[in-house]
mmCIF file of C-alpha atoms in Angstrom:
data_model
loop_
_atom_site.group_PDB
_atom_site.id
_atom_site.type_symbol
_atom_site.label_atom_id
_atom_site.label_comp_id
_atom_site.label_asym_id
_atom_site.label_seq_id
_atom_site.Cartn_x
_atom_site.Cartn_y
_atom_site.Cartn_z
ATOM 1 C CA UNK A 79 10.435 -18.481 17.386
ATOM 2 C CA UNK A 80 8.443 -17.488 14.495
ATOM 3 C CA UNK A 81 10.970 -16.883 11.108
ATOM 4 C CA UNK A 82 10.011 -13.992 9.451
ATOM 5 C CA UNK A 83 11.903 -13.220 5.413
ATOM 6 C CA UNK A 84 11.292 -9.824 4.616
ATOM 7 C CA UNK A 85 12.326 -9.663 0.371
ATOM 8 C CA UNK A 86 13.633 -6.414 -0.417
ATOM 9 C CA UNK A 87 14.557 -5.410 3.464
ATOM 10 C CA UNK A 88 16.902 -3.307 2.456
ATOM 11 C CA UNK A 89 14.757 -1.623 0.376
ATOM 12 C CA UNK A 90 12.289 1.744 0.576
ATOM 13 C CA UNK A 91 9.861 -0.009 2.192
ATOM 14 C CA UNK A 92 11.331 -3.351 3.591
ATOM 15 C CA UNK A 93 14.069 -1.541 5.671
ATOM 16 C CA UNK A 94 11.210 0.271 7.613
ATOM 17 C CA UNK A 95 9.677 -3.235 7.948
ATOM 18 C CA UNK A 96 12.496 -4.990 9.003
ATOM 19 C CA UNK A 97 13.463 -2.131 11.257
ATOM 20 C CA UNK A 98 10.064 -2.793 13.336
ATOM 21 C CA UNK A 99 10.193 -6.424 13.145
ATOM 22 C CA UNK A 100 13.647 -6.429 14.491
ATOM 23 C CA UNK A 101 12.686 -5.322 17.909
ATOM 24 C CA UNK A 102 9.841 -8.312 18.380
ATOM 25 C CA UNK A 103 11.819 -10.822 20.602
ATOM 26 C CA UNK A 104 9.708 -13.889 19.042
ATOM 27 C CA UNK A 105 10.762 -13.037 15.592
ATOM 28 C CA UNK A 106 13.674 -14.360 14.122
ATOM 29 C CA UNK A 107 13.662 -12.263 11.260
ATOM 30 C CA UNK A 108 15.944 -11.990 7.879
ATOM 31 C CA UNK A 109 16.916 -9.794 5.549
ATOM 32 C CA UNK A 110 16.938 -10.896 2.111
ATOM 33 C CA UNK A 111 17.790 -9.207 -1.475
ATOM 34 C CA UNK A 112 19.793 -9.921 -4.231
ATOM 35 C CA UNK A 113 22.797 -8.037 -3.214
ATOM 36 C CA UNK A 114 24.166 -10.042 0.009
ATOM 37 C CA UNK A 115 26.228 -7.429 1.208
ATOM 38 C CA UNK A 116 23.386 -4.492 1.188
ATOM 39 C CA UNK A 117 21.506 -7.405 3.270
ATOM 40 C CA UNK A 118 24.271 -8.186 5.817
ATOM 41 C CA UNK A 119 25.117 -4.774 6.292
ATOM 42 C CA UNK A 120 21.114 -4.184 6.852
ATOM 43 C CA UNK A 121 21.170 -6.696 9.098
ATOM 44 C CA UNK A 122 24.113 -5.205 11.154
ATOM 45 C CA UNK A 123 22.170 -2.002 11.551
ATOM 46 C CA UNK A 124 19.344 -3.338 13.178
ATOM 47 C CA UNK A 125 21.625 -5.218 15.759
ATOM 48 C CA UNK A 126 21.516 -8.806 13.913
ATOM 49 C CA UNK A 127 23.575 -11.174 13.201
ATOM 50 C CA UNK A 128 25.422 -10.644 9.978
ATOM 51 C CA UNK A 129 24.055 -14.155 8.847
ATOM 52 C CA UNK A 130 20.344 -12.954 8.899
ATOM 53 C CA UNK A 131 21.471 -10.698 5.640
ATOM 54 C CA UNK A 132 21.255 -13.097 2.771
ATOM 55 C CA UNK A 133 21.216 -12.980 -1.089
ATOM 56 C CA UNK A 134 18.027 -14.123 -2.252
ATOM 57 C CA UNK A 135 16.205 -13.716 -5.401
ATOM 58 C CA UNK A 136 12.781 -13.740 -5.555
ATOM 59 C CA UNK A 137 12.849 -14.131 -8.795
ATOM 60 C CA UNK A 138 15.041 -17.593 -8.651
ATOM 61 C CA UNK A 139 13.646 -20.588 -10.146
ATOM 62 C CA UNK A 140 14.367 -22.888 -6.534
ATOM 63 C CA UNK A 141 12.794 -20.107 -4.255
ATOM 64 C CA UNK A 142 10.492 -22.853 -2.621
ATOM 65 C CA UNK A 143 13.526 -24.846 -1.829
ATOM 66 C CA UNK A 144 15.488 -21.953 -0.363
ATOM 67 C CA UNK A 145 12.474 -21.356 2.087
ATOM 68 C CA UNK A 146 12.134 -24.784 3.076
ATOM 69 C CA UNK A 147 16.126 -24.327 3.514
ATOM 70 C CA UNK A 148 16.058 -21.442 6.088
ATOM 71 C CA UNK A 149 12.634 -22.547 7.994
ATOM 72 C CA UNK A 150 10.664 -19.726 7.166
ATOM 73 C CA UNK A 151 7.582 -19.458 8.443
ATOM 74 C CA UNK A 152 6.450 -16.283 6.657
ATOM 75 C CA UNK A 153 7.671 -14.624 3.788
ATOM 76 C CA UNK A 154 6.919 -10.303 3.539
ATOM 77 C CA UNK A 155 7.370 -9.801 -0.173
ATOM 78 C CA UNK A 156 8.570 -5.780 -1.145
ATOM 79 C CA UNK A 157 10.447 -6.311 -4.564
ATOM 80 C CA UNK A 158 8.090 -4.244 -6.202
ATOM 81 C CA UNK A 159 7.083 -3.157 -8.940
ATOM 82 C CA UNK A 160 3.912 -5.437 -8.403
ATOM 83 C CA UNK A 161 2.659 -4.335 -11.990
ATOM 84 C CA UNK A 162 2.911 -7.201 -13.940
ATOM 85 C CA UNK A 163 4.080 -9.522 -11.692
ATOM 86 C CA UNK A 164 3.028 -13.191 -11.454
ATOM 87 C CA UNK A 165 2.701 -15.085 -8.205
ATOM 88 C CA UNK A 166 5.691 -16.973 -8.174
ATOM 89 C CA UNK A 167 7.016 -15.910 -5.143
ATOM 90 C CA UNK A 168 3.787 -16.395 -3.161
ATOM 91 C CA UNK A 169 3.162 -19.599 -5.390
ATOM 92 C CA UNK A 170 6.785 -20.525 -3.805
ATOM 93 C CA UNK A 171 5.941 -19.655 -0.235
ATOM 94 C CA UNK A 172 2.794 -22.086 -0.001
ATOM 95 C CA UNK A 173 4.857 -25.132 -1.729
ATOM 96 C CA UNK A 174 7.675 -24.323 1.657
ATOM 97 C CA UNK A 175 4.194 -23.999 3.825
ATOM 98 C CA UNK A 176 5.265 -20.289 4.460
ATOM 99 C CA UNK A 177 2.505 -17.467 4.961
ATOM 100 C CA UNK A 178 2.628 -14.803 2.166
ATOM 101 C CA UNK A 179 2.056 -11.211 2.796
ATOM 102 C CA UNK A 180 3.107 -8.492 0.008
ATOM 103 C CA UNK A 181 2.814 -4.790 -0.372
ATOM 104 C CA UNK A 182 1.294 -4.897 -3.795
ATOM 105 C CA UNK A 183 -0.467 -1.613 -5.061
ATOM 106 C CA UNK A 184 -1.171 -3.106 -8.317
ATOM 107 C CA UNK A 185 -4.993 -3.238 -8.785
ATOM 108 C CA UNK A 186 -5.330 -6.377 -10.829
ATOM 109 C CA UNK A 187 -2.234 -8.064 -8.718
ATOM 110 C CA UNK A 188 -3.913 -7.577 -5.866
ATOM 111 C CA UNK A 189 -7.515 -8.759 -6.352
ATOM 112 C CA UNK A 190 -6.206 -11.984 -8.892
ATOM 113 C CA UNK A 191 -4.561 -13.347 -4.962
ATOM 114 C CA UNK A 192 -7.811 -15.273 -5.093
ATOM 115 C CA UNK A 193 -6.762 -17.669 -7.615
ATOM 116 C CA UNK A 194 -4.086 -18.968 -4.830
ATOM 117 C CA UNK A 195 -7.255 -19.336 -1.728
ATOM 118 C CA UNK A 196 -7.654 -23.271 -2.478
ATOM 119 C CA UNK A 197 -3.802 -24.186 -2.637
ATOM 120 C CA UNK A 198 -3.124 -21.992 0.663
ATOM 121 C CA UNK A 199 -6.493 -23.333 2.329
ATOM 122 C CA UNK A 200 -4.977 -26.588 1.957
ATOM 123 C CA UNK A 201 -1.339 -25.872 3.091
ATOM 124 C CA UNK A 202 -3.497 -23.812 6.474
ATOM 125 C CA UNK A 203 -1.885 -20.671 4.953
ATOM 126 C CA UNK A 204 -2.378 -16.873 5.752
ATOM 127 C CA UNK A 205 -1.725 -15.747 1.783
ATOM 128 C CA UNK A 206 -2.515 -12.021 1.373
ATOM 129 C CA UNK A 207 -1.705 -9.174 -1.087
ATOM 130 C CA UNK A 208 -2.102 -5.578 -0.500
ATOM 131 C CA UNK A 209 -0.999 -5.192 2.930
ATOM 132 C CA UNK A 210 -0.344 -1.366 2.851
ATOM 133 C CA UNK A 211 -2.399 1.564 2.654
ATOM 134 C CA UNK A 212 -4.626 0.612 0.269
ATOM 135 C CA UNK A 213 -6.309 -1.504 0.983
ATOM 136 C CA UNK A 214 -5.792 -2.620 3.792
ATOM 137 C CA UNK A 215 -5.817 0.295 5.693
ATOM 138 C CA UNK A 216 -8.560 2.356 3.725
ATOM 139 C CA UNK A 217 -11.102 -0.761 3.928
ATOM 140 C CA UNK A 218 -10.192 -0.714 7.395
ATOM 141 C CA UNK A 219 -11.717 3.048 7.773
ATOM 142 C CA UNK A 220 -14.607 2.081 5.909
ATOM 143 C CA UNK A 221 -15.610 -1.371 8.077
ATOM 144 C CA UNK A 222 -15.208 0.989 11.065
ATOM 145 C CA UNK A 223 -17.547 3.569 9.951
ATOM 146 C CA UNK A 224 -19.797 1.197 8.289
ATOM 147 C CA UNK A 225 -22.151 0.713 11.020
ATOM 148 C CA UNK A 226 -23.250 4.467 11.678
ATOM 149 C CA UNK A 227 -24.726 4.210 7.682
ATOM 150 C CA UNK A 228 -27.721 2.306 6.888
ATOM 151 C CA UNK A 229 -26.976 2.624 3.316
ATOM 152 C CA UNK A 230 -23.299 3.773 2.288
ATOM 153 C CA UNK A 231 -23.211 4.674 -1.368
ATOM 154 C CA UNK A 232 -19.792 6.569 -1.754
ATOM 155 C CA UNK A 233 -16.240 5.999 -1.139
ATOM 156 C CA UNK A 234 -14.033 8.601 -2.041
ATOM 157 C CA UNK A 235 -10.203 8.811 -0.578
ATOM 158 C CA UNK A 236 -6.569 9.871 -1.174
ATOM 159 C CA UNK A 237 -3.119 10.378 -0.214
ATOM 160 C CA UNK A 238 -1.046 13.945 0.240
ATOM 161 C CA UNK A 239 2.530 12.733 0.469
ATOM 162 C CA UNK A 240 5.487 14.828 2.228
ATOM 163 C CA UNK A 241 8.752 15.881 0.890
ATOM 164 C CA UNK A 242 10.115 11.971 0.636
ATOM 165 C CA UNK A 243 9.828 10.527 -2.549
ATOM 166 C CA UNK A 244 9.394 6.691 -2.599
ATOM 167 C CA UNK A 245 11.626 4.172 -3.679
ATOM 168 C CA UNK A 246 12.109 3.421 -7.607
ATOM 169 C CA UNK A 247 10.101 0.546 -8.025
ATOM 170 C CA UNK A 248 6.988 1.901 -6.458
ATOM 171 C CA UNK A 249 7.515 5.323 -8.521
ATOM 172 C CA UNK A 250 7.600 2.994 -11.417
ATOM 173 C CA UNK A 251 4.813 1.048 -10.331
ATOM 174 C CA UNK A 252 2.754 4.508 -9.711
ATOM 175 C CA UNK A 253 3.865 6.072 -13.246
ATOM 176 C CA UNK A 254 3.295 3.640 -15.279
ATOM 177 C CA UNK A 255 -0.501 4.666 -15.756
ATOM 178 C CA UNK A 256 0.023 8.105 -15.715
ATOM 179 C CA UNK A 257 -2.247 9.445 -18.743
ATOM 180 C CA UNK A 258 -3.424 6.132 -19.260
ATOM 181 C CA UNK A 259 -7.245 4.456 -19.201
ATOM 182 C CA UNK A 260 -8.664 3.285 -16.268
ATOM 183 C CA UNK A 261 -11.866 2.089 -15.055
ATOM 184 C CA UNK A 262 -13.858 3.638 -11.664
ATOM 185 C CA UNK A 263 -17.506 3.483 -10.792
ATOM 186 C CA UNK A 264 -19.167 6.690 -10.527
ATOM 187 C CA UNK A 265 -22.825 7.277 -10.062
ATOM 188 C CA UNK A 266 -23.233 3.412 -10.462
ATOM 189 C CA UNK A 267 -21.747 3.474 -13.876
ATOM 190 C CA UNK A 268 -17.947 2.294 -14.904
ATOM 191 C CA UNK A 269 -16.119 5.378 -16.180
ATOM 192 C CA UNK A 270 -13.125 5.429 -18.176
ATOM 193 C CA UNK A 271 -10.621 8.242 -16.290
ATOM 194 C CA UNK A 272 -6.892 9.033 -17.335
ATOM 195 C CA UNK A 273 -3.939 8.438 -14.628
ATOM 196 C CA UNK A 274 -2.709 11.395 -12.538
ATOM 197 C CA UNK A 275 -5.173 13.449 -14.753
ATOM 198 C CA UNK A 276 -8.869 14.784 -13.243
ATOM 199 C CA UNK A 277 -7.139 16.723 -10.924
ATOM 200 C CA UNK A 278 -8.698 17.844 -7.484
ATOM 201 C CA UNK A 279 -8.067 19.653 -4.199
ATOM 202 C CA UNK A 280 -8.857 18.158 -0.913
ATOM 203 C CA UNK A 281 -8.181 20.148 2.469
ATOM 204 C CA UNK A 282 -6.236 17.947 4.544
ATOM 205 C CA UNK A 283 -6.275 19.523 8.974
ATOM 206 C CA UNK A 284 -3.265 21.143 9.561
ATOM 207 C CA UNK A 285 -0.982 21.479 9.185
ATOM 208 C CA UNK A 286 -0.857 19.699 6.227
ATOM 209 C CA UNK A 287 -3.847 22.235 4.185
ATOM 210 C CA UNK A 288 -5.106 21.827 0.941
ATOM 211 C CA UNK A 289 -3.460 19.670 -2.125
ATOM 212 C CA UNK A 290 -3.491 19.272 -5.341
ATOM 213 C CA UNK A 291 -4.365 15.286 -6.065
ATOM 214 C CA UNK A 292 -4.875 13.569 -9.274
ATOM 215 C CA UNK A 293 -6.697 10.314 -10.561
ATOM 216 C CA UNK A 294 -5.226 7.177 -9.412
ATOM 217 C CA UNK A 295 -5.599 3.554 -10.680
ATOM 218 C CA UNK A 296 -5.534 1.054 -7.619
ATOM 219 C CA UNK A 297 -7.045 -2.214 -6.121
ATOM 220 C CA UNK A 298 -9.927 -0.363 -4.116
ATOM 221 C CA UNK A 299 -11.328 0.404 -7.388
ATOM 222 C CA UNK A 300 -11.797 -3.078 -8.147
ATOM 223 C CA UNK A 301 -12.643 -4.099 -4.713
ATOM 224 C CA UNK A 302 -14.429 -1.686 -3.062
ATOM 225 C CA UNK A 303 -17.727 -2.509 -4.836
ATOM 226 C CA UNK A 304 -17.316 -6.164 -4.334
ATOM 227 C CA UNK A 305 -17.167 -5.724 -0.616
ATOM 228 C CA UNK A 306 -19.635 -2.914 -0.245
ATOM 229 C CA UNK A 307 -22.455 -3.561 -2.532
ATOM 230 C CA UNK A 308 -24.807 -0.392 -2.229
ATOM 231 C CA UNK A 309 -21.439 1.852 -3.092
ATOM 232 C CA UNK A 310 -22.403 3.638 -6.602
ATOM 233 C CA UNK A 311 -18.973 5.532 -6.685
ATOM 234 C CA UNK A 312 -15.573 4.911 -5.414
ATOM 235 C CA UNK A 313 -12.519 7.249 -6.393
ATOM 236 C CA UNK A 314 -8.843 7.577 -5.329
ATOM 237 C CA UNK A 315 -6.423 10.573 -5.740
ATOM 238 C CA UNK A 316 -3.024 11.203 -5.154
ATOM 239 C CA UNK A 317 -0.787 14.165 -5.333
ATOM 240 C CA UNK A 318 2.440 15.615 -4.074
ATOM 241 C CA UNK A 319 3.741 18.021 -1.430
ATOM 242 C CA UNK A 320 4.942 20.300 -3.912
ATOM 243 C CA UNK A 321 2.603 21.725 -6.470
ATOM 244 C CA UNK A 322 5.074 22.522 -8.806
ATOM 245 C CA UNK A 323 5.727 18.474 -9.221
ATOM 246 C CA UNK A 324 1.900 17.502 -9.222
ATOM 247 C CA UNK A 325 1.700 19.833 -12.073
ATOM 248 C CA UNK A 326 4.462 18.861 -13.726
ATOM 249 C CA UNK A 327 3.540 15.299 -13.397
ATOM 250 C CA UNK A 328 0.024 16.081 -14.548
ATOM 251 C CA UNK A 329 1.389 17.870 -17.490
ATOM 252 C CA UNK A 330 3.459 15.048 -18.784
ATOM 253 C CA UNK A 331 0.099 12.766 -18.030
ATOM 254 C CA UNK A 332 -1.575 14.875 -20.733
ATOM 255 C CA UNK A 333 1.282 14.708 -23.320
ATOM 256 C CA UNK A 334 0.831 10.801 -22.283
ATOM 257 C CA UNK A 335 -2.627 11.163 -23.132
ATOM 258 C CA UNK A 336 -2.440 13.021 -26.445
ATOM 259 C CA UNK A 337 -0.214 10.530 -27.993
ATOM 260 C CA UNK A 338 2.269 12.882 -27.816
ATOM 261 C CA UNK A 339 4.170 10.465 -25.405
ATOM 262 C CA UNK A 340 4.220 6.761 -24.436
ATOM 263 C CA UNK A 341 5.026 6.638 -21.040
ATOM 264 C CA UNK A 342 6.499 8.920 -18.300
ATOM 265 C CA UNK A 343 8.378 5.821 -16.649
ATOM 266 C CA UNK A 344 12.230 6.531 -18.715
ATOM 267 C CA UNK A 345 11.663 9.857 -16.583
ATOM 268 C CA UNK A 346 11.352 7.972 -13.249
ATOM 269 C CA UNK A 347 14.883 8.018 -12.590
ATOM 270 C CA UNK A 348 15.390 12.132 -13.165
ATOM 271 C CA UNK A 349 12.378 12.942 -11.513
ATOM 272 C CA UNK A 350 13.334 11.123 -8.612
ATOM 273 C CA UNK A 351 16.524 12.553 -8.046
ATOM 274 C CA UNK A 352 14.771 16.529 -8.331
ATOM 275 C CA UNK A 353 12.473 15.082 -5.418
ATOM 276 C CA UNK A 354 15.154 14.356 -3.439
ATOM 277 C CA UNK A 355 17.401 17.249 -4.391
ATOM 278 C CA UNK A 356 14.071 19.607 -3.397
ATOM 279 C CA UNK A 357 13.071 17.624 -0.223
ATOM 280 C CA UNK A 358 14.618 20.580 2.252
ATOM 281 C CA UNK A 359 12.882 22.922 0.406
ATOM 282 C CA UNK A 360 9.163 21.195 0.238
ATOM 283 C CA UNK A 361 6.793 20.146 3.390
ATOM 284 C CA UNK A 362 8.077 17.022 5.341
ATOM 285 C CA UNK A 363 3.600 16.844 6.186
ATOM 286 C CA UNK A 364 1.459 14.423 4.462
ATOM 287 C CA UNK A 365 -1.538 12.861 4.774
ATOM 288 C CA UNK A 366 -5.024 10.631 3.871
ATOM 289 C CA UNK A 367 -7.963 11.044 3.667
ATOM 290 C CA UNK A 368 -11.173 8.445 3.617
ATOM 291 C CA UNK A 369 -14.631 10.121 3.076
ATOM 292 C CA UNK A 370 -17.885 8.239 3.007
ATOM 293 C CA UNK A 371 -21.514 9.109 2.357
ATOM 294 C CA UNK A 372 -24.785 7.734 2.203
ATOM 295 C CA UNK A 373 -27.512 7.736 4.921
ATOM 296 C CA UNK A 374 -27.255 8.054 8.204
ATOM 297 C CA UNK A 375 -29.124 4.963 10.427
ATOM 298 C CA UNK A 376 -32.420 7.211 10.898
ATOM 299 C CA UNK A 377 -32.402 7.499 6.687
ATOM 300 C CA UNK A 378 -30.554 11.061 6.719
ATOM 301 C CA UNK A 379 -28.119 12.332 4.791
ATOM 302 C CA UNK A 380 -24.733 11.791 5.997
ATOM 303 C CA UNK A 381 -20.672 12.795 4.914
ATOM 304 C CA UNK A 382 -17.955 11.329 7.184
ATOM 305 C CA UNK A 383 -13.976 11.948 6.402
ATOM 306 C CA UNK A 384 -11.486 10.652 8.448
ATOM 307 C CA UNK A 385 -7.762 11.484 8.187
ATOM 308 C CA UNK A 386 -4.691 10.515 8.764
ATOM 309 C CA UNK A 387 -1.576 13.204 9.232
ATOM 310 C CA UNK A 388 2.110 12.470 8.971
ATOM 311 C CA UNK A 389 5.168 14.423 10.013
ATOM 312 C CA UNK A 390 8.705 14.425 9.989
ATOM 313 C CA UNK A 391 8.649 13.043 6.593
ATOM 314 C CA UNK A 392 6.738 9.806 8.496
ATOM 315 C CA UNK A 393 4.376 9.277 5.585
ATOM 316 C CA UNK A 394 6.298 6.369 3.594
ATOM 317 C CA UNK A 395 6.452 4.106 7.206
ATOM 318 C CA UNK A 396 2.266 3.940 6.619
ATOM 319 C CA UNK A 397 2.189 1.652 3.933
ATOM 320 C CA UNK A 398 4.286 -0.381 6.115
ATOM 321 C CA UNK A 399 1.462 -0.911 8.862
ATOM 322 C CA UNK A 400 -0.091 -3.510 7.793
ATOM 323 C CA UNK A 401 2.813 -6.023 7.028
ATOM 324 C CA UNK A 402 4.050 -5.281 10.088
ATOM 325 C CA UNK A 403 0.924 -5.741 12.044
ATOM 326 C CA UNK A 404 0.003 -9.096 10.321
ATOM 327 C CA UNK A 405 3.880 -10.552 11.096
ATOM 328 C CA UNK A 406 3.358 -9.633 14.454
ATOM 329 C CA UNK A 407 -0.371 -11.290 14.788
ATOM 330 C CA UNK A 408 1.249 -14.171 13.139
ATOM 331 C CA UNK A 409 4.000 -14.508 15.811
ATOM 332 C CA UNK A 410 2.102 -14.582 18.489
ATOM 333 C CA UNK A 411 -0.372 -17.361 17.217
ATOM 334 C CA UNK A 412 -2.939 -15.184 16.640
ATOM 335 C CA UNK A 413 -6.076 -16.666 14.359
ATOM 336 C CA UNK A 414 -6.090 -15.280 11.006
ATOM 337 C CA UNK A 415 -8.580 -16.208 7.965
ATOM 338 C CA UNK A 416 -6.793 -18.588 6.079
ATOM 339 C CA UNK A 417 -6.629 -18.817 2.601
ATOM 340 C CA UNK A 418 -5.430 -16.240 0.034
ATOM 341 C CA UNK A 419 -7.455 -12.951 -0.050
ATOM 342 C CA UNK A 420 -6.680 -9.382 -0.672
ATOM 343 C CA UNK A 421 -5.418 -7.502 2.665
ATOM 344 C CA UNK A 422 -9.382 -6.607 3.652
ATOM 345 C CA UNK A 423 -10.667 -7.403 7.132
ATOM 346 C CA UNK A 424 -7.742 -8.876 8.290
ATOM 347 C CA UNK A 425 -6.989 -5.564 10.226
ATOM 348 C CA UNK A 426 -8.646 -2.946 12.493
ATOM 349 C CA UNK A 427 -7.641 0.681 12.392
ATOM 350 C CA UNK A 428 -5.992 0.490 15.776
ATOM 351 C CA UNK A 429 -4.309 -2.499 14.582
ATOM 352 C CA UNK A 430 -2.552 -0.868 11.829
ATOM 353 C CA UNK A 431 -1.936 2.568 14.198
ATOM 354 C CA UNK A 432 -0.424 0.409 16.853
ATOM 355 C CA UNK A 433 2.411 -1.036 14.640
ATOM 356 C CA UNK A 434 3.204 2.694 13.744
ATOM 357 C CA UNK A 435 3.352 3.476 17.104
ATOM 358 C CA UNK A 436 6.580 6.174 17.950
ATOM 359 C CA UNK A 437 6.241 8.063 14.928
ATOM 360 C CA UNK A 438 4.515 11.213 13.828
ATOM 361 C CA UNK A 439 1.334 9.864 12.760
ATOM 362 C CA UNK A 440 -1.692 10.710 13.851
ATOM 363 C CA UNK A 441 -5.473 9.935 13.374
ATOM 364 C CA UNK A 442 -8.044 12.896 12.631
ATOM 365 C CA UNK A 443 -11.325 10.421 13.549
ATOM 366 C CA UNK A 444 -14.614 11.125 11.344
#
């Protein structure tokens, strides 16, 4: 029986992890948070024993002994925000020998998971950050398609989220660069963009359709032309299901910009209660998108865009793929590259669409 602590799995995104996890009969899985009775009572609903809810802070100084404690054998980590974060908690889970997987989205976070490789080499670790989306799923896309280029020299992608809004600390997480600096590599050259700002449209299939998306500052940014050295430009853009909140969000990114505000993160809290107050009235459809171009193997021209479409307000479940997948790889004994390393080529696309199976996702190939 392989132990599985999910941190935060009672939160936005841990309670959908936990809720998969539950049903694996080789996973003894718990639910940990600060608050022990939102983790019992978590626990409860997914049919566990009351006792697999504990109180657990992952901020607590003994962490490494509490893992040793409870014989976990990997830890999920989802107390984000991930912005600004240190390591302790996956610094903690190598001391207890535990495998480390988090849901990070924040870029330097994510790609600084390399200082850990030599410490979780030596432990025979799994230690990996960024197991959601991005970029675990969106490097994913691109290693699939990789082989029909002979020379791939853009990467441009995005997400169209439904109704849902996402938990607190991610909107935190996501705001806190709005109108902000940011580097991205465009035409071979690193260009200084604003957050939420440079605003696009992208046509998603339907029946999601076209949406508004705005510049976003995450890990692929960083990585993407490490891994895939002939790239001259990689971008990422995000935007809402209503346009009236992308453009409201955009507009406070340009008072952000002019000075005219510091930061759109005190609104967080407001903002996320209109999202959920408006959530009947706004598309439940969302989507991404991963488009790639260079030259084709006989030296042509080539444009490939694969998609991904949610329904039934599915969308915040895919950043929960990859976690899930991983713990379940892990359970069974499967062979994963040790060491600590961003979530990249750990994962193939049907890997991560297999541990959403049963929900309205579905893949629009390239």
């Amino acid at each position: 029986m392989h132990t599985i602590l999910v941190l935060g799995g009672y939160g936005f995104f841990g309670s959908r992890i936990c809720h998969a996890l539950s049903k694996e009969k080789n996973i003894h899985l718990l639910v940990g948070g600060r608050n022990a009775d939102k983790a019992q009572s978590m626990a409860e609903r997914l049919g566990l024993d009351a006792s697999q809810g504990l109180s657990i802070d992952a901020n607590a100084a003994d962490l490494a002994q509490q893992l040793l404690a409870l014989n976990v054998d990997t830890v999920i980590h989802t107390a984000g925000p991930f912005q600004g974060q240190d390591y302790g908690v996956a610094r903690a889970a190598i001391a207890a020998e535990s495998n480390y997987i988090d849901l990070a989205d924040g870029r330097d976070f994510v790609a600084g998971i390399v200082n850990l490789d030599q410490s979780a080499r030596q432990r025979g670790l799994v230690v990996t950050s960024g197991a959601s989306s991005l970029p675990a799923l969106s490097s994913a896309v691109v290693d699939h398609y990789l082989s029909r280029f002979s020379r791939l020299t853009s990467i441009r992608h995005g997400i169209g989220s439904g109704a849902r809004a996402p938990g607190m600390a991610t909107m935190r997480g996501v705001f806190g660069y709005c109108g902000k600096p940011f580097l991205r590599l465009d035409s071979g050259h690193w260009t200084s963009v604003r957050g939420w700002l440079d605003t696009r449209r992208h046509r998603f299939p339907s029946p999601v359709g076209t949406r508004f998306l705005g510049s976003c500052d995450v890990p692929d940014l960083i990585l993407f032309p490490k891994r895939y050295p002939q790239v001259t430009t990689v971008s990422f853009h995000a935007g809402f299901a209503s346009v009236s909140g992308h453009l409201l969000v955009a507009a406070a990114s340009q008072l952000v910009r002019l000075g005219l505000l510091r930061s759109i993160v005190p609104l967080v809290g407001p903002l996320h209660k209109i999202s959920q107050w408006l959530e009947p009235l706004v598309s439940d459809k969302g989507g991404m998108f991963v488009s790639m171009e260079g030259d084709d193997v006989n030296g042509l021209p080539q444009t490939l865009t694969w998609h991904l479409i949610a329904g039934s307000n599915h969308g915040p479940h895919i950043p929960c793929g990859a976690s899930i997948a991983l713990a379940i790889k892990l359970a069974r004994g499967d062979k994963l590259h040790l060491g600590a390393q961003p979530c990249m080529g750990m994962l193939s696309v049907k890997d991560y669409l297999t541990a959403l199976d049963g929900l309205d996702v579905h893949e629009v190939a390239a």
